[in-house]
């Protein structure tokens, strides 16, 4: 690790608890050091790629192309002290791994992720119709493929929800 602060990456499927873990770490350590959070969600492009399934068109939030990768990377700067936490479901593919001192993947079962996304979709101001087709045909399979790719990354720490 370089001199100065630390950069921690937290990844995992959508609705796996990345933001919750990042905020809990920030709350736990803020009295000892500065802890800043950069969220991949803040770097979504205004116009998302589209995908059509079962006659419905969806904004493809779960694709690499939906995120402004350049702006995200520009906002990951090693602090002179303290910790920068970067959280997002694709950060270990959107960002060079050497930006991170610690790599954490929240390993949440697909059925849990699916249920949480269905619940969230019902709570949104503009819920997506036929969201099940998108989750089952796109989001969940992509998250499972990403998880497998993350398993090949040396030094990756896999956390189950019960671990924290």
C-alpha atoms as an extended CHARMM CRD file, in Angstrom:
* protein
*
       164  EXT
         1         1  UNK       CA              0.0000000000        0.0000000000        0.0000000000  PROA      1               0.0000000000
         2         2  UNK       CA              1.2080000000        3.4880000000       -0.8240000000  PROA      2               0.0000000000
         3         3  UNK       CA              1.8950000000        6.1130000000        1.8610000000  PROA      3               0.0000000000
         4         4  UNK       CA             -1.0760000000        8.0720000000        3.0600000000  PROA      4               0.0000000000
         5         5  UNK       CA             -4.6700000000        6.9970000000        3.1120000000  PROA      5               0.0000000000
         6         6  UNK       CA             -6.3680000000        3.8570000000        1.9700000000  PROA      6               0.0000000000
         7         7  UNK       CA             -8.8040000000        3.0960000000       -0.8520000000  PROA      7               0.0000000000
         8         8  UNK       CA            -11.3480000000        0.3450000000       -0.2000000000  PROA      8               0.0000000000
         9         9  UNK       CA            -13.5290000000       -1.0700000000       -2.9680000000  PROA      9               0.0000000000
        10        10  UNK       CA            -16.8720000000       -2.6570000000       -2.1000000000  PROA      10              0.0000000000
        11        11  UNK       CA            -18.7370000000       -4.4940000000       -4.8240000000  PROA      11              0.0000000000
        12        12  UNK       CA            -21.5370000000       -7.0100000000       -5.1780000000  PROA      12              0.0000000000
        13        13  UNK       CA            -24.9070000000       -7.3090000000       -6.8730000000  PROA      13              0.0000000000
        14        14  UNK       CA            -27.4320000000       -4.5100000000       -6.9220000000  PROA      14              0.0000000000
        15        15  UNK       CA            -29.2420000000       -4.3930000000       -3.5670000000  PROA      15              0.0000000000
        16        16  UNK       CA            -26.6230000000       -6.5560000000       -1.8420000000  PROA      16              0.0000000000
        17        17  UNK       CA            -25.8410000000       -4.0160000000        0.8800000000  PROA      17              0.0000000000
        18        18  UNK       CA            -22.8100000000       -2.1780000000       -0.5450000000  PROA      18              0.0000000000
        19        19  UNK       CA            -24.0330000000        1.2670000000        0.4650000000  PROA      19              0.0000000000
        20        20  UNK       CA            -25.1310000000        0.0210000000        3.8740000000  PROA      20              0.0000000000
        21        21  UNK       CA            -21.7110000000       -1.5160000000        4.5450000000  PROA      21              0.0000000000
        22        22  UNK       CA            -19.9240000000        1.6300000000        3.3110000000  PROA      22              0.0000000000
        23        23  UNK       CA            -22.0670000000        3.8730000000        5.5470000000  PROA      23              0.0000000000
        24        24  UNK       CA            -21.6020000000        1.5520000000        8.5390000000  PROA      24              0.0000000000
        25        25  UNK       CA            -17.8200000000        1.6550000000        8.0760000000  PROA      25              0.0000000000
        26        26  UNK       CA            -17.9290000000        5.4310000000        7.7310000000  PROA      26              0.0000000000
        27        27  UNK       CA            -20.0010000000        5.7800000000       10.8840000000  PROA      27              0.0000000000
        28        28  UNK       CA            -17.7790000000        3.3560000000       12.8110000000  PROA      28              0.0000000000
        29        29  UNK       CA            -14.4700000000        5.0190000000       11.8990000000  PROA      29              0.0000000000
        30        30  UNK       CA            -15.3640000000        8.7020000000       11.3990000000  PROA      30              0.0000000000
        31        31  UNK       CA            -14.3530000000        9.5930000000       14.9590000000  PROA      31              0.0000000000
        32        32  UNK       CA            -10.8600000000        8.1760000000       14.2590000000  PROA      32              0.0000000000
        33        33  UNK       CA            -10.2580000000        9.3830000000       10.6980000000  PROA      33              0.0000000000
        34        34  UNK       CA            -11.8950000000       10.9500000000        7.7000000000  PROA      34              0.0000000000
        35        35  UNK       CA            -13.9190000000        8.4200000000        5.7160000000  PROA      35              0.0000000000
        36        36  UNK       CA            -15.2890000000        9.4620000000        2.3380000000  PROA      36              0.0000000000
        37        37  UNK       CA            -17.5890000000        7.4450000000        0.0690000000  PROA      37              0.0000000000
        38        38  UNK       CA            -17.6960000000        7.4980000000       -3.7470000000  PROA      38              0.0000000000
        39        39  UNK       CA            -20.7760000000        5.7470000000       -5.1410000000  PROA      39              0.0000000000
        40        40  UNK       CA            -20.9120000000        4.2430000000       -8.6220000000  PROA      40              0.0000000000
        41        41  UNK       CA            -24.6250000000        5.1600000000       -8.6280000000  PROA      41              0.0000000000
        42        42  UNK       CA            -23.6230000000        8.8330000000       -8.8160000000  PROA      42              0.0000000000
        43        43  UNK       CA            -21.9740000000        8.2080000000      -12.1930000000  PROA      43              0.0000000000
        44        44  UNK       CA            -24.8460000000        6.7990000000      -14.2140000000  PROA      44              0.0000000000
        45        45  UNK       CA            -25.2180000000        8.4540000000      -17.5940000000  PROA      45              0.0000000000
        46        46  UNK       CA            -28.3700000000       10.4720000000      -18.1580000000  PROA      46              0.0000000000
        47        47  UNK       CA            -29.2520000000        8.3210000000      -21.1580000000  PROA      47              0.0000000000
        48        48  UNK       CA            -28.9420000000        4.6050000000      -20.4480000000  PROA      48              0.0000000000
        49        49  UNK       CA            -28.5460000000        1.8740000000      -23.0270000000  PROA      49              0.0000000000
        50        50  UNK       CA            -31.8380000000        0.1470000000      -23.8440000000  PROA      50              0.0000000000
        51        51  UNK       CA            -32.6510000000       -3.5350000000      -23.9350000000  PROA      51              0.0000000000
        52        52  UNK       CA            -35.8980000000       -5.1630000000      -25.0970000000  PROA      52              0.0000000000
        53        53  UNK       CA            -37.2690000000       -8.3090000000      -23.4750000000  PROA      53              0.0000000000
        54        54  UNK       CA            -40.6840000000       -9.8900000000      -23.9020000000  PROA      54              0.0000000000
        55        55  UNK       CA            -41.9030000000       -6.8280000000      -25.7730000000  PROA      55              0.0000000000
        56        56  UNK       CA            -40.8560000000       -4.3720000000      -23.0620000000  PROA      56              0.0000000000
        57        57  UNK       CA            -38.0490000000       -1.8270000000      -23.3860000000  PROA      57              0.0000000000
        58        58  UNK       CA            -35.8830000000       -1.3210000000      -20.3110000000  PROA      58              0.0000000000
        59        59  UNK       CA            -33.1780000000        1.1310000000      -19.3260000000  PROA      59              0.0000000000
        60        60  UNK       CA            -30.2130000000       -1.2110000000      -18.9760000000  PROA      60              0.0000000000
        61        61  UNK       CA            -28.8870000000       -0.0420000000      -15.6070000000  PROA      61              0.0000000000
        62        62  UNK       CA            -26.8180000000       -3.2210000000      -15.2250000000  PROA      62              0.0000000000
        63        63  UNK       CA            -24.4770000000       -2.6630000000      -18.1780000000  PROA      63              0.0000000000
        64        64  UNK       CA            -20.9930000000       -1.1770000000      -18.1960000000  PROA      64              0.0000000000
        65        65  UNK       CA            -22.1990000000        1.3360000000      -20.7840000000  PROA      65              0.0000000000
        66        66  UNK       CA            -24.7110000000        2.8450000000      -18.3260000000  PROA      66              0.0000000000
        67        67  UNK       CA            -21.8750000000        4.2440000000      -16.1760000000  PROA      67              0.0000000000
        68        68  UNK       CA            -19.6200000000        7.2130000000      -16.9520000000  PROA      68              0.0000000000
        69        69  UNK       CA            -16.4440000000        5.2430000000      -16.3420000000  PROA      69              0.0000000000
        70        70  UNK       CA            -14.0670000000        8.1450000000      -17.0090000000  PROA      70              0.0000000000
        71        71  UNK       CA            -15.7210000000       10.4030000000      -14.4290000000  PROA      71              0.0000000000
        72        72  UNK       CA            -15.8880000000        7.5900000000      -11.8880000000  PROA      72              0.0000000000
        73        73  UNK       CA            -12.1550000000        6.8730000000      -12.1760000000  PROA      73              0.0000000000
        74        74  UNK       CA            -11.2920000000       10.5940000000      -11.9850000000  PROA      74              0.0000000000
        75        75  UNK       CA            -13.0850000000       10.7480000000       -8.6180000000  PROA      75              0.0000000000
        76        76  UNK       CA            -11.0390000000        7.9460000000       -7.0740000000  PROA      76              0.0000000000
        77        77  UNK       CA             -8.1080000000        9.7760000000       -5.5380000000  PROA      77              0.0000000000
        78        78  UNK       CA             -6.0330000000        8.3320000000       -2.7270000000  PROA      78              0.0000000000
        79        79  UNK       CA             -6.5760000000       10.5010000000        0.3420000000  PROA      79              0.0000000000
        80        80  UNK       CA             -3.4940000000       11.8700000000        2.1050000000  PROA      80              0.0000000000
        81        81  UNK       CA             -4.9170000000       10.2810000000        5.2550000000  PROA      81              0.0000000000
        82        82  UNK       CA             -8.0710000000        8.4400000000        6.1730000000  PROA      82              0.0000000000
        83        83  UNK       CA            -10.0790000000        6.1500000000        3.9360000000  PROA      83              0.0000000000
        84        84  UNK       CA            -11.8550000000        6.4930000000        0.6230000000  PROA      84              0.0000000000
        85        85  UNK       CA            -14.5420000000        3.8510000000        0.1170000000  PROA      85              0.0000000000
        86        86  UNK       CA            -15.6390000000        3.2460000000       -3.4680000000  PROA      86              0.0000000000
        87        87  UNK       CA            -18.8120000000        1.2200000000       -3.7910000000  PROA      87              0.0000000000
        88        88  UNK       CA            -20.5960000000       -0.0730000000       -6.8500000000  PROA      88              0.0000000000
        89        89  UNK       CA            -21.6970000000       -3.2820000000       -8.4720000000  PROA      89              0.0000000000
        90        90  UNK       CA            -19.1700000000       -3.1230000000      -11.3360000000  PROA      90              0.0000000000
        91        91  UNK       CA            -16.2620000000       -1.1790000000       -9.8540000000  PROA      91              0.0000000000
        92        92  UNK       CA            -13.7520000000       -4.0030000000      -10.1800000000  PROA      92              0.0000000000
        93        93  UNK       CA            -14.2990000000       -4.0280000000      -13.9440000000  PROA      93              0.0000000000
        94        94  UNK       CA            -14.8460000000       -0.3100000000      -14.4930000000  PROA      94              0.0000000000
        95        95  UNK       CA            -11.7620000000        0.7640000000      -12.5170000000  PROA      95              0.0000000000
        96        96  UNK       CA             -8.1490000000       -0.4230000000      -12.5380000000  PROA      96              0.0000000000
        97        97  UNK       CA             -7.6780000000       -2.8230000000       -9.6340000000  PROA      97              0.0000000000
        98        98  UNK       CA             -4.4390000000       -1.1340000000       -8.5970000000  PROA      98              0.0000000000
        99        99  UNK       CA             -6.5170000000        1.8440000000       -7.4070000000  PROA      99              0.0000000000
       100       100  UNK       CA             -7.6990000000       -0.2720000000       -4.4610000000  PROA      100             0.0000000000
       101       101  UNK       CA             -5.8480000000       -1.3880000000       -1.3480000000  PROA      101             0.0000000000
       102       102  UNK       CA             -8.6970000000       -3.5950000000       -0.1780000000  PROA      102             0.0000000000
       103       103  UNK       CA            -11.2180000000       -5.3710000000       -2.4220000000  PROA      103             0.0000000000
       104       104  UNK       CA            -14.4870000000       -6.5910000000       -0.8910000000  PROA      104             0.0000000000
       105       105  UNK       CA            -17.2980000000       -8.4640000000       -2.6390000000  PROA      105             0.0000000000
       106       106  UNK       CA            -20.6340000000       -8.8380000000       -0.8510000000  PROA      106             0.0000000000
       107       107  UNK       CA            -21.7670000000      -12.3030000000       -1.8680000000  PROA      107             0.0000000000
       108       108  UNK       CA            -25.5520000000      -12.1490000000       -1.7120000000  PROA      108             0.0000000000
       109       109  UNK       CA            -27.7150000000      -15.0060000000       -3.0290000000  PROA      109             0.0000000000
       110       110  UNK       CA            -29.4820000000      -14.2680000000       -6.3230000000  PROA      110             0.0000000000
       111       111  UNK       CA            -32.9260000000      -14.9720000000       -4.8580000000  PROA      111             0.0000000000
       112       112  UNK       CA            -32.3020000000      -12.3460000000       -2.1510000000  PROA      112             0.0000000000
       113       113  UNK       CA            -31.1280000000       -9.7930000000       -4.7330000000  PROA      113             0.0000000000
       114       114  UNK       CA            -34.1570000000      -10.5260000000       -6.9330000000  PROA      114             0.0000000000
       115       115  UNK       CA            -36.6000000000      -10.0690000000       -4.0340000000  PROA      115             0.0000000000
       116       116  UNK       CA            -34.9540000000       -6.8040000000       -2.9350000000  PROA      116             0.0000000000
       117       117  UNK       CA            -35.0510000000       -5.3980000000       -6.4690000000  PROA      117             0.0000000000
       118       118  UNK       CA            -38.6910000000       -6.3720000000       -6.9170000000  PROA      118             0.0000000000
       119       119  UNK       CA            -39.5270000000       -4.6620000000       -3.6230000000  PROA      119             0.0000000000
       120       120  UNK       CA            -37.5320000000       -1.5530000000       -4.5760000000  PROA      120             0.0000000000
       121       121  UNK       CA            -39.2190000000       -1.4210000000       -7.9910000000  PROA      121             0.0000000000
       122       122  UNK       CA            -42.6270000000       -1.3160000000       -6.2880000000  PROA      122             0.0000000000
       123       123  UNK       CA            -41.4940000000        1.5960000000       -4.1140000000  PROA      123             0.0000000000
       124       124  UNK       CA            -40.0900000000        3.7330000000       -6.9610000000  PROA      124             0.0000000000
       125       125  UNK       CA            -42.0590000000        6.6830000000       -8.2240000000  PROA      125             0.0000000000
       126       126  UNK       CA            -41.9610000000        5.2310000000      -11.7560000000  PROA      126             0.0000000000
       127       127  UNK       CA            -41.7610000000        1.4310000000      -11.3980000000  PROA      127             0.0000000000
       128       128  UNK       CA            -40.6930000000       -0.5540000000      -14.4410000000  PROA      128             0.0000000000
       129       129  UNK       CA            -43.4060000000       -2.8260000000      -15.8350000000  PROA      129             0.0000000000
       130       130  UNK       CA            -42.5200000000       -6.5140000000      -16.2390000000  PROA      130             0.0000000000
       131       131  UNK       CA            -39.3580000000       -6.0200000000      -14.1880000000  PROA      131             0.0000000000
       132       132  UNK       CA            -39.1920000000       -9.7920000000      -13.6190000000  PROA      132             0.0000000000
       133       133  UNK       CA            -38.2010000000      -10.3010000000      -17.2720000000  PROA      133             0.0000000000
       134       134  UNK       CA            -35.3150000000       -7.8450000000      -16.8990000000  PROA      134             0.0000000000
       135       135  UNK       CA            -34.1400000000       -9.3130000000      -13.5930000000  PROA      135             0.0000000000
       136       136  UNK       CA            -34.2940000000      -12.9430000000      -14.7180000000  PROA      136             0.0000000000
       137       137  UNK       CA            -33.0710000000      -12.3600000000      -18.2750000000  PROA      137             0.0000000000
       138       138  UNK       CA            -30.4050000000       -9.6910000000      -17.7380000000  PROA      138             0.0000000000
       139       139  UNK       CA            -29.5920000000       -8.4190000000      -14.2450000000  PROA      139             0.0000000000
       140       140  UNK       CA            -29.2960000000      -11.6560000000      -12.2630000000  PROA      140             0.0000000000
       141       141  UNK       CA            -27.3040000000      -13.5570000000      -14.9340000000  PROA      141             0.0000000000
       142       142  UNK       CA            -24.9130000000      -10.5870000000      -15.3250000000  PROA      142             0.0000000000
       143       143  UNK       CA            -24.3880000000      -10.3680000000      -11.5790000000  PROA      143             0.0000000000
       144       144  UNK       CA            -23.6790000000      -14.0910000000      -11.3850000000  PROA      144             0.0000000000
       145       145  UNK       CA            -21.1240000000      -13.8150000000      -14.2250000000  PROA      145             0.0000000000
       146       146  UNK       CA            -19.4690000000      -10.8130000000      -12.5200000000  PROA      146             0.0000000000
       147       147  UNK       CA            -19.2750000000      -12.7370000000       -9.2390000000  PROA      147             0.0000000000
       148       148  UNK       CA            -17.4710000000      -15.5890000000      -11.0130000000  PROA      148             0.0000000000
       149       149  UNK       CA            -15.0090000000      -13.1350000000      -12.5610000000  PROA      149             0.0000000000
       150       150  UNK       CA            -14.4080000000      -11.5320000000       -9.1520000000  PROA      150             0.0000000000
       151       151  UNK       CA            -13.5790000000      -14.9470000000       -7.7130000000  PROA      151             0.0000000000
       152       152  UNK       CA            -10.4700000000      -14.9740000000       -9.9150000000  PROA      152             0.0000000000
       153       153  UNK       CA             -9.1390000000      -11.6960000000       -8.4930000000  PROA      153             0.0000000000
       154       154  UNK       CA             -6.3240000000      -12.2440000000       -5.9910000000  PROA      154             0.0000000000
       155       155  UNK       CA             -6.8370000000      -10.6920000000       -2.5530000000  PROA      155             0.0000000000
       156       156  UNK       CA            -10.6060000000      -10.3750000000       -3.0320000000  PROA      156             0.0000000000
       157       157  UNK       CA            -12.4390000000      -10.6530000000        0.2900000000  PROA      157             0.0000000000
       158       158  UNK       CA            -15.8400000000      -12.2850000000       -0.0340000000  PROA      158             0.0000000000
       159       159  UNK       CA            -18.3660000000      -11.3340000000        2.6520000000  PROA      159             0.0000000000
       160       160  UNK       CA            -21.7220000000      -12.9300000000        3.2580000000  PROA      160             0.0000000000
       161       161  UNK       CA            -24.3790000000      -10.6960000000        4.7780000000  PROA      161             0.0000000000
       162       162  UNK       CA            -24.0960000000      -12.5590000000        8.0740000000  PROA      162             0.0000000000
       163       163  UNK       CA            -20.3770000000      -11.6700000000        8.2090000000  PROA      163             0.0000000000
       164       164  UNK       CA            -21.0650000000       -8.0270000000        8.9770000000  PROA      164             0.0000000000
